[in-house]
């Protein structure tokens, strides 16, 4: 496979004639062809190898020309191809290695030109007169002047036609432009960017996305031009089909979103990225979906993404350095198993899939705040649908860890003045204007307070539900849950066999009536239950049936591994337990009698509850979430490197 290199335009801020003096093109050395067109101020160099040409073929083309917008500057661009035809089966690897070395060498080219320019200045040479067309010096009285001028005009027109100067857009992609608006790229990354742009121009003409967009798609495909082009082409078709380019101007959020969707833009992080805050734990997922539908919720998410692109462009201009990503802060206080309503999960996964495909590499960091003990379930469900590059940008906090003053808290990523007030940020009076003036369009950068103007969410009234969005049955709502009733003194047990130490047992239940005492137990006496002779590690069906009906007693045949909790009428309880040892674990609910209650056991005094439980494999848990029992912040692998 032939390796290609295409440089961006490099600008020497010196006149063309002076640069030509340094280049020295009056002679041809080795196998190289130099063509200097003084009339159009263009030097073209083409070089190729003759030695070992049967094994290796190298072709390099370079071009110097006058900057189209500043005649006192000189531009330089080059392309190269390398084809190793025979290298003992290692052709592809050697091509990549050689091209990498080539790119490192040409990076020194500009330094060399600048060095010799400075040398000439020390010798007193600061100006070289530009070449003047001798035809212009012909005596105006010459009788052949008219014919000579006509001939000269024809030559000029022919030269201009043969020489295509870069357009203004081509000139934008210079090395200086890349560093200012796109960030630091190595030589090969610059080359891939130029190649992708040319490739998209061939497909779409002048309607080429911004360079920052091209770069994001390249990064998403590890700078493979072919893969990035395929991904970008599909995305451009998707945008055209769904009129996404008109979303910012035409989208109007439904009133229920304005009143109950707890998300919005809020200032920026320490890297200058726009910051979006989502209070997911306060969001009524079911209510929003039944009020606006899945498609409208997707439209809301896409509008946020489009706003993010616009704000990143403006931030790049405001801060004077490239801002190509935005950050997301998700507050999970209040999250419970009801957020895992199946239609809600389905909608979330659809949004993730579409955003990953069409807005790659736009997420700079995701801060997960106040993660409850049921969060590992949600993370396990959605993490496999998130690209690994994005997963590595997640930073997790549980409890109040985000309030840490030193390393590890929100202050590592967000200036203390801009931490949201509901997370302990300063009051309106305590904020200082330390970042100077910002254009009014940056409404998210309100410099006067950390007070958020994000609605608190809450339950969407059922009178706002749309009948055309109601499902024909309620199977999606409660198919995960079991309902039970407990008479006075009665207990209910759920027995879980664990043969995967480190797995996580997760539960969620709602007390619908009366009070119950909830406990988590671990069976410690293996000899009380006969083992399956075929496999001593796996309980037989009869063993599990016996375990389900057995009256488990703490301190007799099991031990308590979680503190017992008295759960009152109307409460919702969630929790997790890491099963450190193999064996049987028991979830136990007991009817809890209130003091002074002497009424006979009648149906109205039965305790009623609805519960759900799930076991998460240890391999999923260890890779996705910290031990929530330890109340220590968990961080992804890349979070530290991304924090600065």
Coordinates of C-alpha atoms in Angstrom, one line a residue:
X1 CA 0.0 0.0 0.0
X2 CA 1.5 3.3 -1.1
X3 CA 1.9 5.8 1.8
X4 CA 0.8 9.4 0.9
X5 CA 1.8 12.7 2.5
X6 CA 0.2 16.1 1.9
X7 CA 1.5 19.1 3.8
X8 CA -0.6 22.1 4.8
X9 CA 0.5 25.4 3.4
X10 CA 3.5 26.8 5.2
X11 CA 4.1 30.5 5.2
X12 CA 7.5 32.2 5.2
X13 CA 7.0 35.8 6.1
X14 CA 9.6 36.9 3.6
X15 CA 9.4 38.0 -0.1
X16 CA 9.5 35.3 -2.8
X17 CA 12.7 36.7 -4.4
X18 CA 14.6 36.5 -1.1
X19 CA 13.5 32.9 -0.5
X20 CA 14.6 31.9 -4.0
X21 CA 18.0 33.3 -3.3
X22 CA 18.3 30.9 -0.4
X23 CA 16.9 27.9 -2.3
X24 CA 19.4 28.3 -5.1
X25 CA 17.6 26.9 -8.2
X26 CA 19.9 27.8 -10.9
X27 CA 21.3 24.3 -11.0
X28 CA 19.8 20.8 -10.9
X29 CA 21.3 18.3 -8.5
X30 CA 20.8 14.6 -8.5
X31 CA 17.4 13.4 -9.9
X32 CA 15.4 16.5 -9.5
X33 CA 13.5 18.8 -11.8
X34 CA 13.2 22.4 -10.8
X35 CA 11.0 24.8 -12.8
X36 CA 11.1 28.5 -11.7
X37 CA 8.5 30.7 -13.4
X38 CA 9.7 34.1 -12.5
X39 CA 6.8 35.8 -14.3
X40 CA 4.3 34.1 -12.0
X41 CA 6.6 33.8 -9.0
X42 CA 6.3 30.0 -8.8
X43 CA 8.9 27.4 -8.1
X44 CA 8.0 23.8 -8.7
X45 CA 10.3 21.0 -7.6
X46 CA 9.8 17.3 -8.5
X47 CA 12.2 14.7 -7.3
X48 CA 12.3 10.9 -7.5
X49 CA 14.8 8.2 -6.9
X50 CA 16.7 6.1 -9.5
X51 CA 18.7 3.9 -7.2
X52 CA 16.9 0.9 -5.9
X53 CA 13.8 2.0 -7.9
X54 CA 12.9 -1.7 -8.4
X55 CA 12.5 -2.0 -4.6
X56 CA 11.5 1.5 -3.4
X57 CA 9.8 4.3 -5.3
X58 CA 9.8 7.8 -3.8
X59 CA 8.2 10.8 -5.5
X60 CA 8.2 14.2 -3.9
X61 CA 6.6 17.4 -5.3
X62 CA 7.2 20.9 -3.7
X63 CA 5.8 24.3 -4.6
X64 CA 6.8 27.8 -3.6
X65 CA 4.5 30.7 -4.5
X66 CA 3.6 34.2 -3.5
X67 CA 1.0 34.5 -0.7
X68 CA -2.3 35.5 -2.5
X69 CA -3.2 38.0 0.2
X70 CA 0.2 39.3 1.1
X71 CA 2.8 39.8 -1.6
X72 CA 5.6 40.1 1.0
X73 CA 5.1 36.5 2.1
X74 CA 6.0 33.2 0.5
X75 CA 4.1 30.0 0.7
X76 CA 5.3 26.4 0.5
X77 CA 3.5 23.1 0.2
X78 CA 4.6 19.6 -0.7
X79 CA 3.3 16.1 -1.4
X80 CA 5.1 12.8 -1.3
X81 CA 4.4 9.2 -1.9
X82 CA 6.4 6.2 -0.8
X83 CA 6.0 2.7 -2.3
X84 CA 8.2 -0.1 -1.0
X85 CA 7.8 -2.9 -3.6
X86 CA 9.9 -5.6 -2.1
X87 CA 11.0 -5.8 1.5
X88 CA 10.8 -9.4 2.7
X89 CA 7.1 -9.2 3.5
X90 CA 7.4 -6.1 5.7
X91 CA 6.5 -3.6 3.0
X92 CA 3.5 -2.0 4.8
X93 CA 5.3 -1.6 8.1
X94 CA 8.4 -0.2 6.4
X95 CA 6.4 2.3 4.4
X96 CA 4.7 3.6 7.6
X97 CA 8.1 3.8 9.4
X98 CA 9.8 5.5 6.5
X99 CA 7.0 8.0 6.0
X100 CA 7.0 8.9 9.7
X101 CA 10.8 9.5 9.5
X102 CA 10.2 11.6 6.4
X103 CA 7.6 13.7 8.1
X104 CA 10.0 14.4 11.0
X105 CA 12.7 15.5 8.6
X106 CA 10.5 17.9 6.6
X107 CA 9.4 19.6 9.8
X108 CA 12.9 21.1 9.9
X109 CA 12.5 22.7 6.5
X110 CA 10.9 25.9 7.7
X111 CA 13.6 26.2 10.4
X112 CA 16.3 25.9 7.8
X113 CA 14.8 28.7 5.6
X114 CA 14.4 31.0 8.6
X115 CA 18.0 30.3 9.6
X116 CA 19.4 31.3 6.3
X117 CA 17.2 34.4 6.1
X118 CA 18.7 35.5 9.4
X119 CA 22.2 34.8 8.0
X120 CA 21.5 37.0 5.0
X121 CA 20.2 39.8 7.4
X122 CA 23.5 39.6 9.3
X123 CA 25.3 40.1 6.0
X124 CA 23.2 43.1 5.2
X125 CA 21.0 41.5 2.6
X126 CA 17.4 42.3 3.5
X127 CA 16.0 42.9 0.1
X128 CA 16.2 41.2 -3.3
X129 CA 14.6 43.0 -6.2
X130 CA 11.7 41.0 -7.7
X131 CA 12.1 39.8 -11.3
X132 CA 10.9 42.3 -13.9
X133 CA 9.6 41.2 -17.2
X134 CA 12.1 42.4 -19.9
X135 CA 9.3 43.0 -22.3
X136 CA 8.1 45.8 -20.1
X137 CA 11.4 47.6 -20.7
X138 CA 11.0 47.8 -24.4
X139 CA 11.0 51.4 -25.7
X140 CA 7.4 52.6 -25.9
X141 CA 8.3 54.1 -29.3
X142 CA 9.2 50.8 -30.8
X143 CA 7.1 50.2 -33.9
X144 CA 6.6 46.6 -32.8
X145 CA 5.4 47.5 -29.3
X146 CA 1.8 46.7 -30.0
X147 CA 2.5 43.1 -31.3
X148 CA 5.0 42.5 -28.5
X149 CA 2.5 43.6 -25.8
X150 CA -0.1 41.4 -27.4
X151 CA 2.3 38.4 -27.4
X152 CA 3.2 39.2 -23.8
X153 CA -0.5 39.3 -22.8
X154 CA -1.0 35.9 -24.3
X155 CA 1.9 34.4 -22.5
X156 CA 0.6 35.8 -19.2
X157 CA -2.8 34.4 -19.7
X158 CA -1.4 31.0 -20.6
X159 CA 0.8 31.0 -17.5
X160 CA -2.1 32.0 -15.3
X161 CA -4.3 29.3 -16.8
X162 CA -1.6 26.6 -16.2
X163 CA -0.8 27.7 -12.7
X164 CA -3.6 27.3 -10.1
X165 CA -3.0 29.5 -7.1
X166 CA -4.8 28.2 -4.0
X167 CA -8.1 29.8 -3.1
X168 CA -8.7 31.7 0.1
X169 CA -10.1 28.6 1.7
X170 CA -7.0 26.6 0.7
X171 CA -4.8 29.3 2.2
X172 CA -6.7 29.0 5.5
X173 CA -5.2 25.5 6.1
X174 CA -1.8 26.8 6.8
X175 CA 0.4 25.6 9.6
X176 CA -0.2 28.9 11.5
X177 CA -3.9 28.6 11.0
X178 CA -3.9 25.0 12.2
X179 CA -2.0 25.8 15.4
X180 CA -4.3 28.8 16.2
X181 CA -7.7 27.3 15.4
X182 CA -7.3 23.5 15.5
X183 CA -4.4 22.9 18.0
X184 CA -1.1 21.1 17.9
X185 CA -0.9 18.4 15.3
X186 CA 2.1 16.4 14.2
X187 CA 3.2 16.3 10.6
X188 CA 1.3 13.2 9.6
X189 CA -1.9 14.4 11.3
X190 CA -1.7 17.7 9.3
X191 CA -1.2 15.6 6.2
X192 CA -4.3 13.5 6.9
X193 CA -6.4 16.6 7.5
X194 CA -5.3 18.1 4.2
X195 CA -6.0 14.7 2.4
X196 CA -9.5 14.4 4.0
X197 CA -10.4 17.9 3.0
X198 CA -9.4 17.4 -0.6
X199 CA -11.3 14.1 -0.7
X200 CA -14.5 15.7 0.6
X201 CA -14.1 18.6 -1.8
X202 CA -14.0 16.1 -4.7
X203 CA -17.2 14.5 -3.5
X204 CA -19.1 17.7 -2.4
X205 CA -17.5 20.6 -4.2
X206 CA -17.5 23.7 -2.2
X207 CA -19.9 22.4 0.6
X208 CA -17.1 21.1 2.8
X209 CA -17.6 21.1 6.6
X210 CA -15.4 23.3 8.8
X211 CA -11.8 22.1 9.4
X212 CA -12.6 21.5 13.1
X213 CA -15.3 19.1 12.1
X214 CA -13.0 17.2 9.7
X215 CA -10.5 16.9 12.5
X216 CA -13.0 15.5 15.0
X217 CA -14.0 12.8 12.5
X218 CA -10.3 12.0 11.9
X219 CA -9.7 11.6 15.6
X220 CA -12.7 9.4 15.9
X221 CA -11.2 7.0 13.3
X222 CA -7.6 7.3 14.5
X223 CA -6.6 9.5 11.6
X224 CA -7.5 7.0 8.9
X225 CA -8.6 9.1 6.0
X226 CA -10.7 6.4 4.4
X227 CA -12.6 5.5 7.6
X228 CA -13.1 9.2 8.5
X229 CA -14.3 10.0 5.0
X230 CA -16.9 7.1 5.2
X231 CA -18.1 8.2 8.6
X232 CA -18.3 11.9 7.7
X233 CA -20.1 11.2 4.4
X234 CA -22.8 9.2 6.2
X235 CA -23.1 11.9 8.8
X236 CA -23.5 14.6 6.1
X237 CA -26.2 12.6 4.4
X238 CA -28.0 12.2 7.7
X239 CA -27.8 16.0 8.4
X240 CA -29.3 16.7 5.0
X241 CA -32.0 14.2 5.3
X242 CA -33.2 15.4 8.7
X243 CA -32.5 19.2 8.1
X244 CA -30.1 19.3 11.1
X245 CA -28.4 22.4 9.8
X246 CA -31.6 24.4 10.4
X247 CA -32.1 23.1 13.9
X248 CA -30.5 26.1 15.7
X249 CA -32.7 28.6 13.9
X250 CA -36.0 26.7 13.8
X251 CA -36.1 24.5 17.0
X252 CA -38.5 25.6 19.7
X253 CA -38.6 23.6 22.9
X254 CA -42.1 22.4 23.9
X255 CA -43.4 24.0 27.1
X256 CA -43.1 20.8 29.1
X257 CA -39.4 20.8 28.3
X258 CA -39.0 24.4 29.4
X259 CA -40.8 23.6 32.6
X260 CA -39.5 20.1 33.6
X261 CA -36.3 19.4 31.7
X262 CA -33.4 20.0 34.3
X263 CA -30.6 20.8 31.9
X264 CA -28.8 23.8 30.5
X265 CA -25.5 25.6 29.7
X266 CA -23.6 27.0 32.7
X267 CA -20.4 28.9 32.3
X268 CA -17.3 26.9 31.3
X269 CA -14.6 24.6 32.7
X270 CA -11.0 25.5 33.4
X271 CA -10.0 24.6 29.9
X272 CA -12.5 27.1 28.5
X273 CA -14.9 24.5 27.3
X274 CA -18.6 25.3 27.5
X275 CA -20.2 23.4 30.4
X276 CA -23.6 21.7 30.2
X277 CA -25.3 20.7 33.5
X278 CA -27.9 17.9 33.6
X279 CA -29.7 17.1 36.8
X280 CA -30.6 13.6 35.7
X281 CA -31.6 12.5 39.2
X282 CA -34.4 15.1 39.1
X283 CA -35.7 14.3 35.7
X284 CA -39.0 12.5 35.2
X285 CA -37.9 10.3 32.3
X286 CA -41.3 8.6 32.0
X287 CA -43.2 11.8 32.2
X288 CA -41.2 13.6 29.6
X289 CA -41.4 10.6 27.2
X290 CA -45.1 10.3 27.6
X291 CA -45.5 14.1 27.2
X292 CA -43.3 14.7 24.1
X293 CA -42.3 11.3 22.8
X294 CA -39.0 9.7 21.9
X295 CA -38.5 11.7 18.7
X296 CA -38.9 15.0 20.4
X297 CA -36.5 14.0 23.2
X298 CA -34.0 13.1 20.5
X299 CA -34.5 16.5 18.8
X300 CA -33.8 18.2 22.2
X301 CA -30.6 16.3 22.5
X302 CA -29.5 17.2 19.0
X303 CA -30.3 20.8 19.6
X304 CA -28.0 20.7 22.6
X305 CA -25.2 19.2 20.5
X306 CA -25.7 21.9 17.8
X307 CA -25.5 24.6 20.5
X308 CA -22.3 23.0 21.7
X309 CA -20.7 23.2 18.3
X310 CA -21.7 26.9 18.0
X311 CA -20.4 27.7 21.5
X312 CA -17.1 25.9 20.9
X313 CA -16.5 28.1 17.7
X314 CA -17.2 31.2 19.7
X315 CA -15.1 30.1 22.6
X316 CA -12.2 29.6 20.2
X317 CA -12.5 33.2 19.1
X318 CA -13.0 34.5 22.7
X319 CA -10.1 32.7 24.4
X320 CA -7.6 32.8 21.6
X321 CA -6.9 29.1 21.6
X322 CA -8.7 26.1 20.0
X323 CA -11.8 24.9 21.9
X324 CA -13.0 21.8 20.1
X325 CA -15.0 20.1 22.9
X326 CA -17.6 20.8 25.6
X327 CA -17.9 19.3 29.1
X328 CA -20.9 17.7 30.7
X329 CA -21.7 17.7 34.5
X330 CA -24.4 15.1 35.5
X331 CA -25.9 15.4 38.9
X332 CA -27.4 12.0 39.9
X333 CA -28.9 13.0 43.3
X334 CA -32.4 11.4 43.3
X335 CA -31.6 8.7 40.8
X336 CA -33.4 5.4 41.4
X337 CA -34.5 2.3 39.6
X338 CA -37.5 4.1 38.1
X339 CA -35.1 5.9 35.9
X340 CA -34.4 2.5 34.3
X341 CA -37.9 2.3 32.8
X342 CA -37.3 0.3 29.7
X343 CA -38.7 2.8 27.1
X344 CA -36.5 5.4 28.8
X345 CA -33.4 3.2 28.4
X346 CA -34.4 2.5 24.8
X347 CA -34.6 6.2 24.1
X348 CA -31.3 6.9 25.8
X349 CA -29.5 4.2 23.8
X350 CA -30.9 5.6 20.6
X351 CA -29.7 9.1 21.5
X352 CA -26.2 7.8 22.3
X353 CA -26.0 5.9 19.0
X354 CA -26.9 8.9 16.9
X355 CA -24.7 11.3 18.8
X356 CA -21.7 9.0 18.7
X357 CA -22.1 8.7 14.9
X358 CA -22.6 12.4 14.1
X359 CA -20.8 14.3 16.9
X360 CA -17.6 12.4 17.5
X361 CA -14.9 13.8 19.7
X362 CA -17.1 16.7 20.9
X363 CA -17.2 15.6 24.5
X364 CA -14.2 16.7 26.5
X365 CA -15.1 15.5 30.0
X366 CA -18.1 14.0 31.8
X367 CA -18.3 14.6 35.5
X368 CA -20.7 12.3 37.3
X369 CA -21.7 13.8 40.6
X370 CA -23.4 12.3 43.7
X371 CA -23.7 8.8 42.1
X372 CA -26.1 6.6 44.2
X373 CA -25.6 2.9 44.9
X374 CA -27.9 1.9 42.1
X375 CA -25.8 3.7 39.5
X376 CA -23.8 0.6 38.4
X377 CA -26.9 -0.8 36.8
X378 CA -27.4 2.2 34.6
X379 CA -23.7 2.4 33.8
X380 CA -23.5 -1.3 32.9
X381 CA -26.5 -0.9 30.6
X382 CA -25.2 2.1 28.7
X383 CA -21.4 2.0 28.8
X384 CA -21.1 -0.7 26.2
X385 CA -22.8 1.7 23.7
X386 CA -20.4 4.5 24.4
X387 CA -17.1 4.7 22.4
X388 CA -14.0 3.8 24.4
X389 CA -12.5 7.2 23.8
X390 CA -15.5 8.8 25.4
X391 CA -15.7 6.4 28.3
X392 CA -12.2 7.3 29.2
X393 CA -13.3 10.9 29.8
X394 CA -15.7 10.0 32.6
X395 CA -14.9 11.1 36.2
X396 CA -17.1 9.6 38.9
X397 CA -18.0 11.0 42.4
X398 CA -20.1 9.5 45.1
X399 CA -21.3 11.0 48.3
X400 CA -19.8 14.4 48.9
X401 CA -16.4 13.6 47.3
X402 CA -16.9 16.3 44.7
X403 CA -16.6 19.0 47.5
X404 CA -13.0 18.1 48.3
X405 CA -10.8 21.1 48.5
X406 CA -7.6 19.6 47.2
X407 CA -6.9 17.2 44.4
X408 CA -9.9 15.1 43.4
X409 CA -12.8 17.6 43.7
X410 CA -14.8 19.6 41.2
X411 CA -12.3 22.4 41.7
X412 CA -9.8 20.4 39.6
X413 CA -12.0 21.0 36.6
X414 CA -14.3 24.0 37.3
X415 CA -13.3 27.3 38.7
X416 CA -14.7 27.6 42.2
X417 CA -16.7 30.7 41.2
X418 CA -18.6 28.7 38.6
X419 CA -19.4 25.6 40.5
X420 CA -23.3 25.5 40.5
X421 CA -24.9 26.8 43.6
X422 CA -26.8 23.6 44.3
X423 CA -23.4 21.8 44.4
X424 CA -22.0 24.3 46.9
X425 CA -21.0 27.1 44.6
X426 CA -20.8 30.7 45.8
X427 CA -23.8 33.0 46.2
X428 CA -24.4 35.8 43.8
X429 CA -22.7 38.3 46.0
X430 CA -19.5 36.2 46.3
X431 CA -18.5 35.9 42.6
X432 CA -15.7 38.0 41.1
X433 CA -15.4 39.0 37.5
X434 CA -12.0 37.5 36.8
X435 CA -12.2 36.5 33.2
X436 CA -12.8 39.9 31.6
X437 CA -15.5 40.8 29.1
X438 CA -17.2 38.1 27.1
X439 CA -19.6 38.7 24.1
X440 CA -23.3 38.8 25.0
X441 CA -23.9 35.7 22.9
X442 CA -22.1 33.7 25.6
X443 CA -25.1 33.7 27.8
X444 CA -23.7 30.6 29.5
X445 CA -20.8 32.7 30.7
X446 CA -22.9 35.0 32.9
X447 CA -20.0 36.5 34.9
X448 CA -22.1 37.7 37.9
X449 CA -23.0 34.5 39.7
X450 CA -22.7 30.7 40.0
X451 CA -26.5 30.6 40.3
X452 CA -27.9 28.3 37.8
X453 CA -31.0 29.1 35.8
X454 CA -31.7 25.4 35.2
X455 CA -35.1 24.2 36.2
X456 CA -35.2 21.7 39.0
X457 CA -37.2 19.1 37.1
X458 CA -39.8 17.2 39.1
X459 CA -42.7 15.0 38.2
X460 CA -44.5 15.9 35.0
X461 CA -48.3 16.2 35.6
X462 CA -50.2 13.3 34.0
X463 CA -52.6 15.8 32.5
X464 CA -49.7 16.8 30.1
X465 CA -49.4 13.2 28.8
X466 CA -50.3 12.8 25.2
X467 CA -52.8 10.0 24.5
X468 CA -51.2 9.1 21.2
X469 CA -48.0 8.3 23.0
X470 CA -49.5 6.0 25.6
X471 CA -48.6 2.3 25.2
X472 CA -51.4 -0.2 24.8
X473 CA -50.2 -2.1 27.9
X474 CA -48.2 -1.5 31.0
X475 CA -45.8 -4.4 30.5
X476 CA -42.8 -2.0 30.0
X477 CA -43.4 -0.3 33.3
X478 CA -43.5 -3.2 35.8
X479 CA -42.2 -6.3 34.0
X480 CA -38.9 -5.9 35.9
X481 CA -40.6 -5.8 39.3
X482 CA -42.2 -8.4 41.6
X483 CA -45.2 -7.5 43.9
X484 CA -45.7 -9.1 47.3
X485 CA -47.9 -8.8 50.4
X486 CA -46.7 -9.6 53.9
X487 CA -49.0 -10.5 56.8
X488 CA -48.2 -9.7 60.4
X489 CA -44.9 -11.6 61.3
X490 CA -44.4 -12.9 57.8
X491 CA -41.1 -12.6 55.9
X492 CA -40.2 -12.8 52.2
X493 CA -36.8 -14.1 51.0
X494 CA -35.0 -13.8 47.7
X495 CA -32.0 -16.2 47.5
X496 CA -29.2 -15.4 45.1
X497 CA -26.4 -17.9 44.4
X498 CA -23.0 -16.3 43.8
X499 CA -20.2 -18.2 42.2
X500 CA -18.5 -15.0 41.0
X501 CA -16.8 -13.3 43.9
X502 CA -16.7 -9.6 43.3
X503 CA -20.1 -9.5 41.5
X504 CA -22.5 -6.8 42.6
X505 CA -26.0 -7.5 44.0
X506 CA -28.3 -4.5 43.3
X507 CA -31.9 -3.9 44.5
X508 CA -34.6 -1.4 44.3
X509 CA -38.0 -1.6 46.0
X510 CA -41.0 0.6 46.8
X511 CA -43.0 0.2 50.0
X512 CA -46.7 0.6 48.9
X513 CA -48.3 0.0 52.3
X514 CA -47.3 -0.4 55.9
X515 CA -43.7 -0.7 57.1
X516 CA -41.1 -3.4 56.4
X517 CA -37.7 -4.3 57.8
X518 CA -35.2 -5.0 55.1
X519 CA -31.9 -7.0 55.5
X520 CA -29.2 -8.5 53.4
X521 CA -27.8 -11.8 54.7
X522 CA -25.1 -14.3 53.7
X523 CA -25.4 -18.0 54.2
X524 CA -22.4 -19.4 56.1
X525 CA -23.1 -23.1 56.9
X526 CA -22.7 -25.1 53.7
X527 CA -23.4 -28.5 55.4
X528 CA -27.0 -27.7 56.1
X529 CA -28.0 -28.1 52.5
X530 CA -27.1 -31.1 50.3
X531 CA -24.8 -30.3 47.4
X532 CA -25.4 -31.4 43.9
X533 CA -23.1 -34.4 43.5
X534 CA -22.4 -33.6 39.9
X535 CA -20.9 -30.2 40.7
X536 CA -20.3 -29.3 44.3
X537 CA -20.0 -25.6 43.4
X538 CA -23.4 -25.2 41.9
X539 CA -26.6 -25.7 43.9
X540 CA -29.0 -28.3 42.6
X541 CA -32.6 -27.3 41.7
X542 CA -33.8 -29.0 44.9
X543 CA -31.3 -27.1 47.0
X544 CA -32.4 -23.7 45.6
X545 CA -36.1 -24.6 46.1
X546 CA -35.3 -25.5 49.7
X547 CA -33.3 -22.3 50.1
X548 CA -36.2 -20.2 48.8
X549 CA -38.6 -21.7 51.4
X550 CA -36.2 -21.9 54.3
X551 CA -36.7 -19.5 57.3
X552 CA -33.4 -17.8 57.4
X553 CA -32.3 -16.6 60.9
X554 CA -29.5 -14.1 61.5
X555 CA -26.8 -15.5 63.7
X556 CA -28.0 -19.1 63.3
X557 CA -27.5 -20.0 59.7
X558 CA -26.5 -16.7 58.1
X559 CA -24.9 -13.4 58.9
X560 CA -26.0 -9.8 58.2
X561 CA -23.8 -8.1 55.5
X562 CA -25.7 -4.8 55.3
X563 CA -27.4 -2.9 58.2
X564 CA -31.1 -3.6 58.5
X565 CA -33.3 -0.7 57.4
X566 CA -36.9 0.1 58.6
X567 CA -38.7 1.2 55.4
X568 CA -41.8 3.2 55.8
X569 CA -45.0 3.5 53.8
X570 CA -44.3 5.3 50.5
X571 CA -40.5 5.1 50.7
X572 CA -38.3 4.0 47.7
X573 CA -35.1 2.2 48.6
X574 CA -32.1 1.4 46.4
X575 CA -28.8 -0.2 47.2
X576 CA -25.9 -2.4 46.2
X577 CA -23.7 -5.0 47.8
X578 CA -20.4 -6.4 46.5
X579 CA -20.5 -10.2 47.0
X580 CA -16.9 -10.7 48.1
X581 CA -17.4 -14.4 48.8
X582 CA -19.2 -17.2 46.9
X583 CA -22.3 -18.7 48.4
X584 CA -25.9 -17.8 49.0
X585 CA -27.0 -14.2 49.6
X586 CA -30.5 -13.5 50.9
X587 CA -32.7 -10.3 50.4
X588 CA -35.2 -10.4 53.3
X589 CA -38.3 -8.3 53.9
X590 CA -40.2 -8.6 57.2
X591 CA -43.6 -7.2 58.2
X592 CA -42.7 -4.5 60.8
X593 CA -45.2 -4.1 63.5
X594 CA -45.6 -0.6 65.0
X595 CA -45.5 -0.2 68.8
X596 CA -48.9 -0.3 70.4
X597 CA -50.5 -2.1 67.4
X598 CA -52.9 -4.8 68.8
X599 CA -55.4 -5.1 66.0
X600 CA -55.8 -8.6 64.5
X601 CA -54.1 -9.4 61.3
X602 CA -56.5 -8.3 58.5
X603 CA -55.8 -7.7 54.9
X604 CA -55.7 -3.9 55.2
X605 CA -52.7 -4.3 57.5
X606 CA -50.7 -6.4 55.2
X607 CA -47.5 -4.8 54.0
X608 CA -47.2 -4.4 50.3
X609 CA -44.1 -3.8 48.3
X610 CA -42.8 -3.9 44.7
X611 CA -39.1 -5.0 44.3
X612 CA -36.5 -5.6 41.7
X613 CA -33.0 -7.1 41.9
X614 CA -30.1 -7.9 39.6
X615 CA -26.6 -9.3 39.7
X616 CA -23.9 -7.6 37.8
X617 CA -20.9 -9.7 36.8
X618 CA -17.7 -8.7 38.5
X619 CA -15.9 -8.1 35.1
X620 CA -18.5 -5.4 34.2
X621 CA -18.4 -3.8 37.7
X622 CA -14.7 -3.5 38.1
X623 CA -14.3 -1.9 34.8
X624 CA -17.1 0.6 35.0
X625 CA -17.5 1.9 38.6
X626 CA -15.8 2.3 41.9
X627 CA -16.9 0.7 45.1
X628 CA -19.8 2.9 46.1
X629 CA -19.6 1.5 49.6
X630 CA -16.2 3.0 50.1
X631 CA -17.4 6.6 49.4
X632 CA -14.2 7.3 47.5
X633 CA -14.2 9.0 44.1
X634 CA -13.7 6.7 41.1
X635 CA -11.9 8.0 38.0
X636 CA -11.5 6.7 34.6
X637 CA -8.0 5.9 33.2
X638 CA -7.7 9.0 31.2
X639 CA -9.3 11.5 33.5
X640 CA -6.1 12.6 35.1
X641 CA -4.4 13.3 31.8
X642 CA -7.4 15.2 30.6
X643 CA -7.6 17.4 33.7
X644 CA -5.1 19.9 32.5

